XYZ file of C-alpha atoms in Angstrom:
338
model
C -127.589 188.795 -128.997
C -130.279 191.176 -130.654
C -130.879 191.257 -134.281
C -128.763 193.387 -136.608
C -130.788 195.374 -138.783
C -129.453 196.537 -141.905
C -129.079 200.512 -142.264
C -131.666 201.877 -144.842
C -128.945 205.030 -145.498
C -126.040 202.244 -146.394
C -128.745 200.608 -149.012
C -130.142 203.853 -150.383
C -126.489 205.176 -151.114
C -126.436 203.262 -153.853
C -122.080 203.529 -153.414
C -119.782 200.395 -152.207
C -120.153 199.893 -148.229
C -116.750 200.865 -147.167
C -116.062 199.036 -143.967
C -112.833 200.674 -142.474
C -110.601 198.753 -140.221
C -108.494 200.730 -137.658
C -105.242 199.418 -137.286
C -102.510 201.152 -134.562
C -99.398 200.024 -132.645
C -99.904 197.437 -130.321
C -103.264 196.199 -132.050
C -104.525 192.815 -131.504
C -103.952 191.124 -135.290
C -107.302 188.924 -134.965
C -109.094 191.897 -133.792
C -108.370 193.199 -137.253
C -107.915 190.518 -139.345
C -111.049 188.498 -138.591
C -113.741 190.769 -139.440
C -112.117 192.067 -142.575
C -111.826 188.152 -143.723
C -115.735 187.822 -142.863
C -116.326 190.747 -145.583
C -113.767 189.710 -147.972
C -115.382 186.575 -147.864
C -118.576 187.974 -148.664
C -117.743 189.479 -151.595
C -116.905 186.505 -153.195
C -120.848 185.306 -152.380
C -122.541 188.601 -153.931
C -121.422 191.358 -151.431
C -119.824 195.067 -152.753
C -117.886 195.659 -149.562
C -114.753 197.900 -150.486
C -112.956 196.823 -147.261
C -109.953 199.075 -145.862
C -107.310 198.291 -143.446
C -106.903 201.913 -142.214
C -103.514 203.346 -140.275
C -103.688 206.957 -138.929
C -100.574 207.540 -141.596
C -101.229 205.165 -144.200
C -98.085 203.379 -142.829
C -97.285 199.714 -141.293
C -98.333 198.773 -137.847
C -96.782 196.229 -135.644
C -99.485 194.197 -133.738
C -99.300 192.640 -129.901
C -98.315 189.545 -131.716
C -94.906 190.906 -133.122
C -96.640 190.492 -136.730
C -96.252 193.640 -138.778
C -99.607 194.551 -140.998
C -99.651 196.739 -144.294
C -102.331 199.382 -144.008
C -104.364 199.897 -147.628
C -104.475 203.692 -146.605
C -104.358 206.608 -144.447
C -107.441 207.478 -142.558
C -107.393 210.895 -144.590
C -107.839 208.953 -147.951
C -110.664 207.212 -146.724
C -114.105 208.520 -148.358
C -116.221 211.147 -146.548
C -118.784 208.781 -145.535
C -117.865 205.169 -144.218
C -120.403 202.316 -144.185
C -118.943 200.477 -141.171
C -116.357 201.188 -138.847
C -114.495 198.581 -137.114
C -112.136 199.530 -133.923
C -110.102 196.790 -132.609
C -108.610 196.580 -129.051
C -104.738 195.753 -127.853
C -104.303 193.925 -124.499
C -102.819 197.230 -122.808
C -106.196 199.068 -123.643
C -104.323 202.080 -121.120
C -101.848 202.906 -123.811
C -105.032 202.588 -126.372
C -107.066 205.370 -124.438
C -103.991 207.503 -123.643
C -103.235 207.808 -127.184
C -104.922 211.254 -128.120
C -104.251 211.194 -131.848
C -105.626 207.399 -131.660
C -108.454 208.407 -129.727
C -109.320 211.760 -131.886
C -109.252 209.611 -135.185
C -111.910 207.129 -133.585
C -113.750 210.141 -132.613
C -114.093 211.217 -136.156
C -114.690 208.462 -138.428
C -117.248 207.387 -135.995
C -118.832 210.900 -136.644
C -118.590 209.715 -140.529
C -119.997 206.545 -140.114
C -123.590 204.877 -140.294
C -122.754 202.171 -138.109
C -119.458 202.006 -135.471
C -118.380 198.666 -133.886
C -115.534 197.301 -131.825
C -113.942 194.299 -131.021
C -112.418 193.082 -127.536
C -111.210 196.101 -125.657
C -111.670 198.217 -129.159
C -114.588 198.828 -126.382
C -112.386 200.661 -124.278
C -111.855 203.115 -127.043
C -115.101 203.744 -128.134
C -116.229 204.537 -124.177
C -113.256 206.883 -123.878
C -114.693 208.625 -127.245
C -118.004 208.675 -125.144
C -119.716 206.591 -128.005
C -120.795 204.010 -126.015
C -122.279 206.756 -123.227
C -125.676 205.575 -121.832
C -125.416 202.371 -124.201
C -125.351 198.854 -123.526
C -121.899 197.299 -124.098
C -119.708 193.919 -124.649
C -116.134 193.242 -124.092
C -113.832 190.197 -123.131
C -115.454 188.674 -119.944
C -112.015 189.201 -118.166
C -112.157 193.005 -119.013
C -115.906 193.408 -118.140
C -115.510 194.688 -114.693
C -112.825 197.348 -115.505
C -114.552 198.765 -118.563
C -117.707 199.405 -116.006
C -115.799 200.986 -113.446
C -113.893 202.996 -115.354
C -116.696 204.025 -117.468
C -119.756 204.070 -115.554
C -122.328 205.508 -118.256
C -121.577 202.314 -120.123
C -123.957 199.390 -119.359
C -121.718 196.373 -119.352
C -123.061 192.878 -120.370
C -120.612 190.050 -119.631
C -122.198 187.401 -121.138
C -123.161 188.222 -124.899
C -121.160 187.503 -127.349
C -121.725 190.874 -129.351
C -124.113 193.773 -128.719
C -125.749 195.845 -130.767
C -127.489 199.418 -129.350
C -128.513 201.559 -132.090
C -125.939 201.849 -134.884
C -123.018 201.044 -132.209
C -121.968 197.211 -131.816
C -119.482 196.093 -129.592
C -118.422 192.636 -129.263
C -116.311 190.077 -126.537
C -113.227 188.618 -127.047
C -111.357 188.150 -129.880
C -112.642 185.901 -132.125
C -116.204 187.352 -131.749
C -115.541 189.959 -133.988
C -115.987 187.733 -136.474
C -119.498 186.678 -134.873
C -120.239 190.337 -135.138
C -119.057 190.919 -138.743
C -121.420 188.097 -139.415
C -124.470 189.538 -138.022
C -123.674 193.033 -140.052
C -123.125 190.790 -143.224
C -126.558 188.990 -142.499
C -128.248 192.457 -142.197
C -126.826 194.152 -145.396
C -127.650 190.837 -147.466
C -129.466 188.084 -145.528
C -129.068 185.028 -143.895
C -128.227 183.341 -147.194
C -124.975 185.082 -147.969
C -123.917 185.278 -144.292
C -124.419 181.270 -143.738
C -122.346 180.948 -147.143
C -119.507 182.776 -145.604
C -119.779 181.198 -142.267
C -119.700 177.766 -144.100
C -116.444 178.846 -145.747
C -114.790 180.219 -142.783
C -115.992 176.998 -140.922
C -117.417 178.671 -137.799
C -121.048 178.807 -136.686
C -123.533 181.200 -138.095
C -124.696 181.554 -134.142
C -122.090 180.619 -131.887
C -123.684 178.446 -129.320
C -123.890 180.057 -125.692
C -122.554 183.245 -124.604
C -119.050 184.324 -122.860
C -119.863 182.678 -119.526
C -119.068 179.091 -120.806
C -115.240 180.507 -120.967
C -115.333 182.956 -117.968
C -113.688 182.668 -114.669
C -115.779 186.084 -113.756
C -118.289 183.934 -111.095
C -115.065 183.692 -108.776
C -115.723 186.000 -105.899
C -113.006 188.177 -104.987
C -110.280 187.321 -102.041
C -111.448 188.367 -98.353
C -108.875 189.988 -96.091
C -110.989 189.133 -93.075
C -109.509 186.416 -91.305
C -113.288 184.801 -89.797
C -114.343 184.932 -93.110
C -110.960 184.005 -94.999
C -111.090 180.747 -92.871
C -114.823 179.722 -93.749
C -114.104 180.214 -97.454
C -110.999 177.824 -97.196
C -112.976 175.552 -95.612
C -115.747 175.329 -98.071
C -112.969 174.959 -101.155
C -111.316 172.588 -99.476
C -114.216 170.138 -99.301
C -116.946 171.302 -101.800
C -119.080 168.151 -101.266
C -119.586 168.992 -97.406
C -123.025 169.900 -96.500
C -121.957 173.568 -95.574
C -125.159 174.525 -93.689
C -125.135 178.264 -92.565
C -125.560 177.112 -88.892
C -122.274 175.002 -89.275
C -120.273 177.491 -90.990
C -121.195 180.201 -88.233
C -120.348 177.935 -85.640
C -117.086 176.922 -87.141
C -116.219 180.808 -87.611
C -117.221 181.519 -83.810
C -119.925 184.219 -84.987
C -123.380 184.367 -85.201
C -125.299 183.338 -88.940
C -126.367 186.396 -89.086
C -122.701 188.196 -89.142
C -121.266 185.643 -91.093
C -124.286 186.610 -93.678
C -123.073 190.210 -93.595
C -119.709 189.472 -93.784
C -120.363 187.570 -96.710
C -122.377 190.591 -98.244
C -119.857 193.649 -97.655
C -116.534 191.262 -98.143
C -117.588 189.180 -100.949
C -120.142 190.802 -102.291
C -122.808 187.437 -102.452
C -124.627 185.191 -100.086
C -122.976 182.410 -98.219
C -125.304 180.051 -100.570
C -124.048 181.280 -103.819
C -120.619 181.194 -102.723
C -120.766 177.648 -102.105
C -122.645 176.946 -105.571
C -119.560 178.800 -106.990
C -117.015 176.381 -105.297
C -119.321 173.513 -106.407
C -119.896 174.630 -110.177
C -115.775 175.512 -110.140
C -115.046 172.145 -108.350
C -117.269 169.937 -110.968
C -115.478 171.903 -114.280
C -112.357 170.759 -113.221
C -113.697 166.826 -112.623
C -115.388 167.074 -116.054
C -112.656 168.414 -118.129
C -109.712 166.532 -116.505
C -111.320 162.909 -115.761
C -113.429 160.263 -116.749
C -116.196 159.956 -113.824
C -119.747 160.196 -115.129
C -121.825 163.242 -114.614
C -123.459 161.509 -111.376
C -120.177 160.952 -109.837
C -119.178 164.516 -110.564
C -122.521 166.060 -109.238
C -121.660 163.799 -105.877
C -117.738 164.960 -105.437
C -118.444 168.584 -105.888
C -121.081 168.611 -103.499
C -124.354 168.817 -105.345
C -125.952 165.762 -104.870
C -127.523 165.087 -107.880
C -127.048 165.458 -111.658
C -130.071 167.695 -112.242
C -129.057 170.369 -109.573
C -125.958 170.605 -111.107
C -127.483 170.729 -114.450
C -129.202 173.845 -113.334
C -126.070 175.637 -111.448
C -124.315 175.379 -114.971
C -127.058 176.599 -116.771
C -127.915 179.361 -114.489
C -123.983 180.313 -114.369
C -122.367 178.844 -117.351
C -125.165 179.071 -119.992
C -124.362 175.371 -120.736
C -125.565 171.840 -119.505
C -122.479 169.550 -118.059
C -122.246 167.242 -120.642
C -122.110 170.135 -123.200
C -119.025 171.791 -120.915
C -117.327 168.801 -121.231
C -117.250 168.449 -124.555
C -116.385 171.478 -125.584
C -113.406 171.946 -123.210
C -112.428 168.278 -122.204
C -109.688 168.244 -125.217
C -108.869 169.242 -128.963
C -107.910 165.720 -129.411
C -111.580 164.683 -129.149
C -112.511 166.953 -132.019
C -109.676 165.705 -134.223
C -109.889 163.185 -137.269
C -109.050 160.416 -135.620
C -106.835 157.775 -137.587
């Protein structure tokens, strides 16, 4: 994550910093509420944000969870110049980008804002408006491939919790809107005030590691090729097997060169990388569902040693196996006990 710098235009203006959080039918509630809560909490510690939930007409909207949300103001009633525009997303992002009045509103308000930020699938609205053309961007890990495919001019990054490129910021899934808003508060008012907000909300000042620890993005696509499908199934069925290239090719009845070519064209990776991914997934399941030691998990999942497994976890997930287990095993283990 890049460090967010304060916008000199905002500080020099000497006026309240208006934060407009866009709301529209189908929006994800936490995408709206998370950033709004950060900015309003910052006001309790000395900031002076004018936080407004904005809908096109000023009327209520219904969120994706069915909760009705009251807007503070209509878009037409906003000040001519905005400090920050926050564009949340909706689970069905195609409906959002196909809503022309909504897209016109995003374009208009962004042009009036000193900085524009999106949360989760809100990145699709910024991309549709052309705001992300040529820029680095983040979105929820499940949506990253779709964002990159639909908007090839956007440089999608799959791991960061949020990304800043100039005056445009994009965050990953749902709760990362809180991380992004904290970074903006820090840019405007310094680390001490942002830290006070984080402590009040009981969240990390800086979230440990990125999206990869949550992601299943590394799972390779299934192949329709019968020869390759048989090899992939055999690897998945027994990750602890050696799975040397010669043995895999012999099992498939093809040359090692041909098998490598099939993996590259059908799956988009080498056989060795596929074996590593299968083993990491097997280890993830063992770490979160059982009590085996890390050494035993490494052996059962085919890594051979805990150190080898640690290197793969760090490379692919950004966390160590022990940390992964602690974070994802059970919410009960984080409770108060008693």
